[in-house]
Coordinates of C-alpha atoms and ligand atoms in Angstrom, one line a residue:
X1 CA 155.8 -67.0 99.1
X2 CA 159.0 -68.4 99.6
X3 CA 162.2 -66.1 99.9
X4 CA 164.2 -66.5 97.3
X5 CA 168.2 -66.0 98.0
X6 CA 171.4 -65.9 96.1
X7 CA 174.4 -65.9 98.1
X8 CA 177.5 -65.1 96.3
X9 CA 180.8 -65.9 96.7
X10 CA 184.2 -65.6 95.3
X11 CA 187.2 -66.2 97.3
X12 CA 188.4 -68.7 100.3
X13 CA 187.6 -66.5 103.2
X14 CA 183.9 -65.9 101.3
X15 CA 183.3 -69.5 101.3
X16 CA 184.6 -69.9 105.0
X17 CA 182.3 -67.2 106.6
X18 CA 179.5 -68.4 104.4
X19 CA 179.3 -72.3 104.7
X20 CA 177.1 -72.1 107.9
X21 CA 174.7 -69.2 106.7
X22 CA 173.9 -71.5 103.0
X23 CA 173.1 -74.5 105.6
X24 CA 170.9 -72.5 108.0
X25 CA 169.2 -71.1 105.0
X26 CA 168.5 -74.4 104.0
X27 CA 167.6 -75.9 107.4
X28 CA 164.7 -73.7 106.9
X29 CA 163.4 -75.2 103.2
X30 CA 159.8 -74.1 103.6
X31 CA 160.7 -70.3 104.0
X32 CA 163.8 -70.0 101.6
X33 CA 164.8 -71.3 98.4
X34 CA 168.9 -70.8 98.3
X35 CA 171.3 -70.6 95.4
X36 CA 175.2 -70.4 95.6
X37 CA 177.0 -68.4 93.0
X38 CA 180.3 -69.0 92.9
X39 CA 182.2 -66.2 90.9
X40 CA 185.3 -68.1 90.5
X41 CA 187.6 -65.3 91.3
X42 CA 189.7 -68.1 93.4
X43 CA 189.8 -71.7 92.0
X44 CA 192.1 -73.9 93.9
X45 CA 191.4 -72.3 97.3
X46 CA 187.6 -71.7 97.0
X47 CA 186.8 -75.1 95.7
X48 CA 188.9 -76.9 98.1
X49 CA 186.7 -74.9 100.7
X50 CA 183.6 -75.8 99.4
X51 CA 184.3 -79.3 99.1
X52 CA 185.2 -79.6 102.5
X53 CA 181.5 -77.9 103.4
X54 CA 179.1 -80.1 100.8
X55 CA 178.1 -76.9 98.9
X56 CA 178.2 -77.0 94.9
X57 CA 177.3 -74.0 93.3
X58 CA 174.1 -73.5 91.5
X59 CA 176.2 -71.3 89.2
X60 CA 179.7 -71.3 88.6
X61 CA 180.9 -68.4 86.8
X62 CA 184.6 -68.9 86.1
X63 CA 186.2 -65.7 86.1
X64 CA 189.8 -66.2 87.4
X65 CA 192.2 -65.7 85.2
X66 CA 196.0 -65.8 85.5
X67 CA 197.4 -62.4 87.5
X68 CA 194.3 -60.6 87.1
X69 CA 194.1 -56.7 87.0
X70 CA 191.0 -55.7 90.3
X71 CA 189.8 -54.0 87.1
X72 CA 189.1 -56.7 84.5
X73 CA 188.1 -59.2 87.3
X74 CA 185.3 -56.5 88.1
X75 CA 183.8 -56.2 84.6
X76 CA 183.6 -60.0 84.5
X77 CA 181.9 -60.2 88.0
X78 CA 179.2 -57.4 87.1
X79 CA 178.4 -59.2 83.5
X80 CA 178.2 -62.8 85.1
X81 CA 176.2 -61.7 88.3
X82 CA 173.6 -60.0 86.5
X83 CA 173.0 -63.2 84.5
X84 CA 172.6 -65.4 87.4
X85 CA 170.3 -62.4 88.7
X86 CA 168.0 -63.1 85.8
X87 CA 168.0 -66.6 86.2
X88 CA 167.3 -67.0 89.3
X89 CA 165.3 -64.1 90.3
X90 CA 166.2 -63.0 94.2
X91 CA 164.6 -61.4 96.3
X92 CA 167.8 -60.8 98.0
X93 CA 171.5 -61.3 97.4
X94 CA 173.8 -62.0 100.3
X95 CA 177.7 -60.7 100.0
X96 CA 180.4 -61.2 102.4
X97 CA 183.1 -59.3 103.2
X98 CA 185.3 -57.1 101.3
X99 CA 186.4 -58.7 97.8
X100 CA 186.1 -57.9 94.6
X101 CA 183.5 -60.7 94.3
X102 CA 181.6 -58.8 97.5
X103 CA 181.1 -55.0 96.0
X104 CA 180.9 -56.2 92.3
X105 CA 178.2 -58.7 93.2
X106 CA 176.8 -55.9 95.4
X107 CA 177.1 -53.4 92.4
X108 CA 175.1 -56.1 89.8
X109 CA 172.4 -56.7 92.4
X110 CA 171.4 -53.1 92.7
X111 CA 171.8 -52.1 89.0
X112 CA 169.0 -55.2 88.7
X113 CA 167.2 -53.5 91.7
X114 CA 167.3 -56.5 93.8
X115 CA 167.7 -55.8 97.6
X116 CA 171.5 -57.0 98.9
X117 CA 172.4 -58.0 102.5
X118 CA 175.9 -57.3 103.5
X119 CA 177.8 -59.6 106.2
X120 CA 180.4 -58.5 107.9
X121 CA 180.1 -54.9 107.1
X122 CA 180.8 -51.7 108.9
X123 CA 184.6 -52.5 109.3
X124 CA 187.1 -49.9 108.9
X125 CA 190.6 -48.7 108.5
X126 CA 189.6 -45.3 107.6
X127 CA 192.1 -45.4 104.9
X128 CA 191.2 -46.2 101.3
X129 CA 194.9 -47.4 100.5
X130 CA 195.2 -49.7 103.3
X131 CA 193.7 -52.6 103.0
X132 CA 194.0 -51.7 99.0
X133 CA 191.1 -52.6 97.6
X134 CA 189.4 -54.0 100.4
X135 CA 188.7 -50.4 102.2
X136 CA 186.8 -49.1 99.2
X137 CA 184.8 -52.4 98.3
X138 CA 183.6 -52.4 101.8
X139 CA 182.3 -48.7 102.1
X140 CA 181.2 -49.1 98.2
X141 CA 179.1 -52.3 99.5
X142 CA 177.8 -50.0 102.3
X143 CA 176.3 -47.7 100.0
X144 CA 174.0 -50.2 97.9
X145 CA 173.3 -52.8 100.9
X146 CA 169.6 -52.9 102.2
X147 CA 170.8 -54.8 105.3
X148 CA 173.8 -54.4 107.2
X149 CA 174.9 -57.4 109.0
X150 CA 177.9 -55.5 111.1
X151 CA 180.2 -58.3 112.9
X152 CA 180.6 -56.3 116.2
X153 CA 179.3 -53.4 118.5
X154 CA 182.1 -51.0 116.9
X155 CA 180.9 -52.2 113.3
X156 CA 177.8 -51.0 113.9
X157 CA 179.5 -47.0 115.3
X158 CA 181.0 -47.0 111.8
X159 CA 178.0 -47.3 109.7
X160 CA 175.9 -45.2 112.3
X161 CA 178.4 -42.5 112.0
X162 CA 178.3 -42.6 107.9
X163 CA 174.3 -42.2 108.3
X164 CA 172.9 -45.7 108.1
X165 CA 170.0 -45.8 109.3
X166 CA 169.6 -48.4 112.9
X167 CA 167.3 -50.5 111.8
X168 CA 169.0 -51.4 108.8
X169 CA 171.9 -52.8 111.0
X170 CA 171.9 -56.3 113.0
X171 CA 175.0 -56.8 115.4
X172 CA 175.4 -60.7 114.4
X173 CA 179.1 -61.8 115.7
X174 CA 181.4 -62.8 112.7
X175 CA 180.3 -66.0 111.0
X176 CA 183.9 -67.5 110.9
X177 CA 183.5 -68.2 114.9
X178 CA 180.6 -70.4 113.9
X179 CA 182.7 -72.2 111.1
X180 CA 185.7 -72.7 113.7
X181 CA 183.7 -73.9 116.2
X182 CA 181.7 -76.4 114.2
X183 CA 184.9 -77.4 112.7
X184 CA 187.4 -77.6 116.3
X185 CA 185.2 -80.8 117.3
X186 CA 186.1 -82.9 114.8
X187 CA 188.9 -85.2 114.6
X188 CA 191.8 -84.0 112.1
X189 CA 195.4 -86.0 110.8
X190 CA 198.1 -84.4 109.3
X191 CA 198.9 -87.4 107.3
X192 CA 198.8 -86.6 103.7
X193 CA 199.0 -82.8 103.8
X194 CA 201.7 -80.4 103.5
X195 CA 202.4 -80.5 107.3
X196 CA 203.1 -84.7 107.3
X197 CA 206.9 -83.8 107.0
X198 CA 207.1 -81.2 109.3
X199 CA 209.6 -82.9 112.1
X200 CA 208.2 -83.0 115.8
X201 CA 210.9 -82.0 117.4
X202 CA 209.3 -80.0 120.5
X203 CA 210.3 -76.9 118.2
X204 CA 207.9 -74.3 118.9
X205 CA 205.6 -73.5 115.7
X206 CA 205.0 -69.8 114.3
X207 CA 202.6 -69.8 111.6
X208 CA 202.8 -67.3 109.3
X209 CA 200.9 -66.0 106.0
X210 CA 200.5 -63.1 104.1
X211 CA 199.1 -61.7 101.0
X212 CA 197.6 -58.2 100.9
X213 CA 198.5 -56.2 97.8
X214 CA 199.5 -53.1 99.5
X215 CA 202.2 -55.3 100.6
X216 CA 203.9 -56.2 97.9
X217 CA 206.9 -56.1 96.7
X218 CA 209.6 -53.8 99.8
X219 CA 207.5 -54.7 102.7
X220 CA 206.8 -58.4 101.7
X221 CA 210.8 -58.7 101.4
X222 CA 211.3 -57.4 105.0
X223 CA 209.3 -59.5 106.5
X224 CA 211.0 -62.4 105.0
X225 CA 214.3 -61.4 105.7
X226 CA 213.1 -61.0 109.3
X227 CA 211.8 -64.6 109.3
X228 CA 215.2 -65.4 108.4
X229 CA 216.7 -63.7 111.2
X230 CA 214.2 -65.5 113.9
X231 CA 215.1 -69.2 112.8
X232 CA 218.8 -67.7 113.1
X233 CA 218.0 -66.1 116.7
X234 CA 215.7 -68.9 118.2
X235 CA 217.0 -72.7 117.6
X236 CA 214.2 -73.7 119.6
X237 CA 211.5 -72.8 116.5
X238 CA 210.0 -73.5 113.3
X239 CA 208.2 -71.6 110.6
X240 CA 205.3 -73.0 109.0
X241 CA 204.1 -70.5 105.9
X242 CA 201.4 -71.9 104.0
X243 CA 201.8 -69.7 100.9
X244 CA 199.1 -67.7 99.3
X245 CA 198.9 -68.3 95.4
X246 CA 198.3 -64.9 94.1
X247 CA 201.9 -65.1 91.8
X248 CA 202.8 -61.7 93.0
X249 CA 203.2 -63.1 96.8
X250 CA 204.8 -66.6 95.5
X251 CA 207.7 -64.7 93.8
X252 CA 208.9 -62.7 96.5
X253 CA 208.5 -65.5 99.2
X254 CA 210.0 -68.3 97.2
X255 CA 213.1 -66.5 95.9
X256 CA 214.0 -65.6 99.5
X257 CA 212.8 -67.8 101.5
X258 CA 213.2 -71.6 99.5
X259 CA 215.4 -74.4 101.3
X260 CA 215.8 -72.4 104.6
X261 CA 216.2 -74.2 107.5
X262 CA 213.0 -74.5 109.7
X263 CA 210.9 -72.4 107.6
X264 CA 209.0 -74.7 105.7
X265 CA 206.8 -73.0 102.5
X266 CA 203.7 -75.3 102.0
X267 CA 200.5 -74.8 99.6
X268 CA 197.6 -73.4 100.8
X269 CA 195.9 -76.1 103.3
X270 CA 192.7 -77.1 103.5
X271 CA 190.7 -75.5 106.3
X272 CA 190.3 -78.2 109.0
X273 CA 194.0 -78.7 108.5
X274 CA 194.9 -75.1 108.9
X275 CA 192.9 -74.7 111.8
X276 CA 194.5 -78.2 113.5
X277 CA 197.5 -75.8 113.0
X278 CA 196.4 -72.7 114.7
X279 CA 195.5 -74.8 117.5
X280 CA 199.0 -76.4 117.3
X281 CA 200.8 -73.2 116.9
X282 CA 202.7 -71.2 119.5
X283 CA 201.6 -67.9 118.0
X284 CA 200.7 -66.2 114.7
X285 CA 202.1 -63.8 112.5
X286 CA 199.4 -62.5 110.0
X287 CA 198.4 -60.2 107.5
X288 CA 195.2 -61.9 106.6
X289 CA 191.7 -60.4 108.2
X290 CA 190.1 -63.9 108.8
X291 CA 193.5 -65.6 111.1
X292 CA 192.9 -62.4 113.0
X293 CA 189.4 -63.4 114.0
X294 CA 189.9 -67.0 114.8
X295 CA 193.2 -67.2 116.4
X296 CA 191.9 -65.7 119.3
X297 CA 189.5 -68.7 120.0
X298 CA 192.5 -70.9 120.9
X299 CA 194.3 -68.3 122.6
X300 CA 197.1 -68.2 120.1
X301 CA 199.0 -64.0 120.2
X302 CA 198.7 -62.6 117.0
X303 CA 201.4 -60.2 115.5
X304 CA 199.6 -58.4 112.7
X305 CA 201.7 -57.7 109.9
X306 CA 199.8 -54.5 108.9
X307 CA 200.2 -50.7 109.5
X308 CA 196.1 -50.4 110.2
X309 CA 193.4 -53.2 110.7
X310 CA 189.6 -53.0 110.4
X311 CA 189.3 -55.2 112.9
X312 CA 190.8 -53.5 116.2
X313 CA 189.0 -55.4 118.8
X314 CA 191.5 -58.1 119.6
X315 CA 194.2 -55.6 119.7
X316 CA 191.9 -53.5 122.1
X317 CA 191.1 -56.6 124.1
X318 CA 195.0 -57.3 124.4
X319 CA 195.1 -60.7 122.2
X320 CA 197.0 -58.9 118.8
X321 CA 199.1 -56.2 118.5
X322 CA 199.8 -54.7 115.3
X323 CA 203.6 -54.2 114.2
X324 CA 203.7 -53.7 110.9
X325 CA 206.0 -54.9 108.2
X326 CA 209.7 -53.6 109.1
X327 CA 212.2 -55.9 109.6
X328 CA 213.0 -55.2 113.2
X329 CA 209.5 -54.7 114.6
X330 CA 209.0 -58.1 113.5
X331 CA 211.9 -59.5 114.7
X332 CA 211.6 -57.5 118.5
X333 CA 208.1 -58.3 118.7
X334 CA 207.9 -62.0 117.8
X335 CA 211.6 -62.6 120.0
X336 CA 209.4 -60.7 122.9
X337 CA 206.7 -63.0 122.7
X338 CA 209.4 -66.3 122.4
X339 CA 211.1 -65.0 125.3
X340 CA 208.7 -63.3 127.5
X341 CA 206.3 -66.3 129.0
X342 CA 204.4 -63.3 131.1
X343 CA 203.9 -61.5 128.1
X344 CA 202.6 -64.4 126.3
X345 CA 200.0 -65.1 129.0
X346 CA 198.7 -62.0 128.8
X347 CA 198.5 -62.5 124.8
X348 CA 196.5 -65.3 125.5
X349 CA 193.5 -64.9 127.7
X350 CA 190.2 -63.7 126.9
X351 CA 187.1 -64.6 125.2
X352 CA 187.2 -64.1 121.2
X353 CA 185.5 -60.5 120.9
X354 CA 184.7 -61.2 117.1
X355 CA 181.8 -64.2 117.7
X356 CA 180.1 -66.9 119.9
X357 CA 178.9 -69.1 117.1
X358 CA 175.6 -67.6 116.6
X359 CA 175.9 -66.0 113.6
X360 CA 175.0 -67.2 111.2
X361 CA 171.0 -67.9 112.4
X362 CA 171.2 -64.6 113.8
X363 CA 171.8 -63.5 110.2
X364 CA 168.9 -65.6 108.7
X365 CA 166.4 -64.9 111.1
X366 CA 166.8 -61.1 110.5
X367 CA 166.7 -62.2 106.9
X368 CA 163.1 -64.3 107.2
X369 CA 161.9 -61.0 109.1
X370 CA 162.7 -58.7 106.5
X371 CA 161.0 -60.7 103.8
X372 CA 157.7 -61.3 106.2
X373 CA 158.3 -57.1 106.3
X374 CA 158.8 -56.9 109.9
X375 CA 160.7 -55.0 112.4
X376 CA 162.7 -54.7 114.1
X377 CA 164.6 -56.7 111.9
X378 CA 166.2 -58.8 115.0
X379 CA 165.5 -57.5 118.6
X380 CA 168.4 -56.1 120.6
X381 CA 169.0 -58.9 123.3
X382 CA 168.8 -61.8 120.4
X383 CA 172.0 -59.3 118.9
X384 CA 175.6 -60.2 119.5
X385 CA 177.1 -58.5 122.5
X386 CA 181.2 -58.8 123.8
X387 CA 181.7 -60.8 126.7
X388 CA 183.8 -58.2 129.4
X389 CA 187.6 -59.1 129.2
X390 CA 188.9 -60.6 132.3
X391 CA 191.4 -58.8 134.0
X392 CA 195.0 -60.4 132.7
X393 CA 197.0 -61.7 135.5
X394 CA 199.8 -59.2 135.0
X395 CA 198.2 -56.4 135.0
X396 CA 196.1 -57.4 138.6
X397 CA 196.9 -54.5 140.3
X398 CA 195.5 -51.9 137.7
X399 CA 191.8 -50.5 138.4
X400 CA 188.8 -52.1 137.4
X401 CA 188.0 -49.3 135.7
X402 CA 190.7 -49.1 133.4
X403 CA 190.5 -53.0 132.6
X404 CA 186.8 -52.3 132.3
X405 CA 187.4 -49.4 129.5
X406 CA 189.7 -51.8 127.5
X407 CA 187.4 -54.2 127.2
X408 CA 184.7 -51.7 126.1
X409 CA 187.4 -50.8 123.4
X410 CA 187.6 -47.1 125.1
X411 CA 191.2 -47.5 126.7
Ligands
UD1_501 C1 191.6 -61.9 97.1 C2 190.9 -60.7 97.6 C3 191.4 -60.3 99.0 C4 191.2 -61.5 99.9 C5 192.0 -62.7 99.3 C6 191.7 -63.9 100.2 C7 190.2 -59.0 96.0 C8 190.6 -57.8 95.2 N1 191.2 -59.6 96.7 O1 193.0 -61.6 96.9 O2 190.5 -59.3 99.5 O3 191.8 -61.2 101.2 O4 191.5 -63.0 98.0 O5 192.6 -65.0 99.9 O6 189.1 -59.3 96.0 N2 195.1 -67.6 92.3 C9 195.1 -68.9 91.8 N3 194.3 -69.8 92.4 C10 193.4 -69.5 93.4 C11 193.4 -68.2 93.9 C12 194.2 -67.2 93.3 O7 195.9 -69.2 91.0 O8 192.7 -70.4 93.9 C13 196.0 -66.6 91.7 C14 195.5 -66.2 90.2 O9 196.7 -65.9 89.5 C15 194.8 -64.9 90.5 C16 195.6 -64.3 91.6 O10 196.0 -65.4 92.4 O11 194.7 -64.1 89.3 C17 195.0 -63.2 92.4 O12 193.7 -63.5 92.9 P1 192.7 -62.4 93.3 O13 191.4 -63.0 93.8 O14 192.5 -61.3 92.3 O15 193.4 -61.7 94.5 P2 193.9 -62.3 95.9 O16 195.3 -61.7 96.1 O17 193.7 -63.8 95.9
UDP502 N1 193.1 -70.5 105.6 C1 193.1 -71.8 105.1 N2 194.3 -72.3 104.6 C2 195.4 -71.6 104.6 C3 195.4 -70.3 105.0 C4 194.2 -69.7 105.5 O1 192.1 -72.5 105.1 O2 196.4 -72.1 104.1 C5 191.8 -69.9 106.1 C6 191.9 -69.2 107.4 O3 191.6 -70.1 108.5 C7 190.9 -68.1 107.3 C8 190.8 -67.8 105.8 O4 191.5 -68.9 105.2 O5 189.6 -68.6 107.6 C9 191.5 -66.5 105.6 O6 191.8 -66.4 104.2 P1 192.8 -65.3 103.6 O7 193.9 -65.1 104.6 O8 193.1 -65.8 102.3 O9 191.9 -64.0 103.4 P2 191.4 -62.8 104.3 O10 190.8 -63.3 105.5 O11 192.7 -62.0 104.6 O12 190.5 -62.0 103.4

């Protein structure tokens, strides 16, 4: 009997992290039979995603609408998940992530009693507020998952530590490395996109974005102020900010930053051309959890603009450092980074610790193993393990031990 899979997704980091998964499920036709179910919570940015990756949804369920409250987005997830549910009859559905989309879809599969596999779970803040609503829809899609596909090694330590059970967890690497690293090999213009009028002047590039609610509205203005005050500080640099289109983001960023010299505002680009730019950027300042996983593939610093991150393994490996929102931090850290070229370097070494590409067969395998009732569900040296951190040149002359404990994320 074949395995039947829905894999569900919502939003343009869903459809990022899952293009490579829905292919390897269907590289293997005589043990799976795959359907996508596209909620629809993003329009624009989801379906530009998926047309770039050949998937069209078996179902697409339209929910966006204008500003929507977390609240009625959920009901209309839960209502139009169970129906594809009964259509297709799973006997698994796949969730990604953290979104609304994610622990609704989650939340619909178990009330049908099917069985739902969770990639890229375990992460944590340890604060509900921060990422708002993204802490709770993760630990809420913890609680109904029947396999835990955890990212990384520390992943894995959070769900242990909330009593998930080992052999419910498989340590896969995130599945955006695999997407970026299909993607990096093939041949990109930026003629005809948002970026064709951006001069090159030998200006150094600083991409930035941001969209998370929790920063909305005081923090979102600081950090735009203290844009403005680096294109004032630094002649020798330009601003790229492709904005997010949630309205509440596009209000604050276009009233203060519009027609401002060397920051240029563009729409959202399409992901080979965004990641042409992170491997044309000089570094990144981000809010957003995927840009923190890829930029480190290129080597590109990235300046988180959060208080907390689930994802602390760059920052533990040296490659991010998170600064927050105010005005100065951003200002001192970014102008360190401009000005400091030893700093930089150490900002810019290292393996990614997030992936090697892998994923996403890691993720199926474990997936054809379940349904065949076997176990363990992937064996431990097929898992995804961090390469050690090489010692940055700067800091040559500390111990071994101490470079050694970093990279193990214990420093
Ligand atoms: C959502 C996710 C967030 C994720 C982000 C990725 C939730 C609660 N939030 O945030 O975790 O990091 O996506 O980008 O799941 N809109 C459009 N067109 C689009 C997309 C959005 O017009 O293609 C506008 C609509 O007015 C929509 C609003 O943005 O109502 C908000 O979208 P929503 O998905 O609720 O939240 P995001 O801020 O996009
Ligand atoms: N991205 C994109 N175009 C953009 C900005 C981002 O394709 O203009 C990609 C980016 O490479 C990453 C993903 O979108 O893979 C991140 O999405 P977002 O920041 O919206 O969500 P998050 O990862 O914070 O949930």
């Amino acid at each position: 009997m074949k395995c039947r899979i829905i894999a569900v997704l919502g939003t343009r980091p869903e459809a990022i992290k899952l293009a490579l998964v829905i292919h390897a499920l269907r590289q293997r036709p005589e043990e799976f039979e795959t359907a996508v179910v596209h909620t629809g919570q993003h329009r624009t940015m989801l379906d530009s995603a998926l047309q770039f990756f050949k998937i069209k949804p078996d179902f697409d369920l339209a929910v966006m609408r204008p500003n929507q409250t977390l609240n009625s987005l959920t009901g209309r997830v839960l209502d139009t998940v169970e129906n594809a549910c009964q259509r297709f009859e799973p006997n698994m559905v796949l969730v990604q992530g953290d979104t609304t989309t994610a622990f609704a879809s989650a939340l619909a599969a178990y009330y049908c009693k099917i069985p739902v596999g969770h990639i890229e779970a375990g992460l944590r803040s340890h604060n509900l507020y921060d990422p708002f609503p993204e802490e709770a829809n993760r630990r809420l899609a913890s609680v109904l998952a029947e396999i835990h596909f955890a990212p990384t090694a520390l992943a894995r330590e959070n769900l242990l530590v909330e009593g998930v059970s080992a052999e419910k967890i498989v340590v896969t690497g995130n599945t955006v490395i695999d997407t970026l690293r299909a993607l990096s090999v093939l041949p990109y213009s930026w003629e005809n996109t948002p970026l064709a009028n951006i001069p090159d002047d030998n200006c150094r590039l600083v991409l930035v974005t941001s969209h998370r609610r929790e920063s909305w509205g005081a923090d979102q203005e600081h950090m735009c102020m203290a844009l403005k005050d680096l294109v004032k500080q630094h002649p020798d640099i330009r601003i790229i900010y492709p904005v997010h289109m949630n309205p509440n983001v596009r209000s604050t960023v276009n009233s203060l930053l519009q027609n401002t010299d060397r920051i240029h505002l563009t729409e959202p680009l399409d992901y080979i051309t965004f990641v042409s730019l992170l491997r044309r950027c000089f570094l990144v300042l981000t809010d957003s959890g995927g840009i923190q996983e890829e930029a480190p593939t290129f080597g590109k610093p990235v300046l988180v603009l959060r208080k907390l991150t689930e994802r602390p393994e760059a920052a533990q490996f040296g490659m991010a450092k998170i600064i927050g929102m105010s005005r100065d931090a951003i200002v001192n850290e970014t102008s360190h980074l401009l000005n400091d070229a030893l700093a930089y370097q150490d900002m810019s070494e290292g393996e990614n610790p997030y992936g090697d590409g892998h994923s996403s067969e890691r993720i199926v395998e474990a997936v054809a193993r379940w349904h065949e009732k076997k176990s363990p569900l992937l064996a431990a040296d097929k898992q995804f393990k961090l390469a050690p951190r090489p010692v940055p040149r700067r800091r040559k002359s500390d111990s071994q031990e101490g470079a050694n404990k970093a990279a193990a994320g214990k420093a």
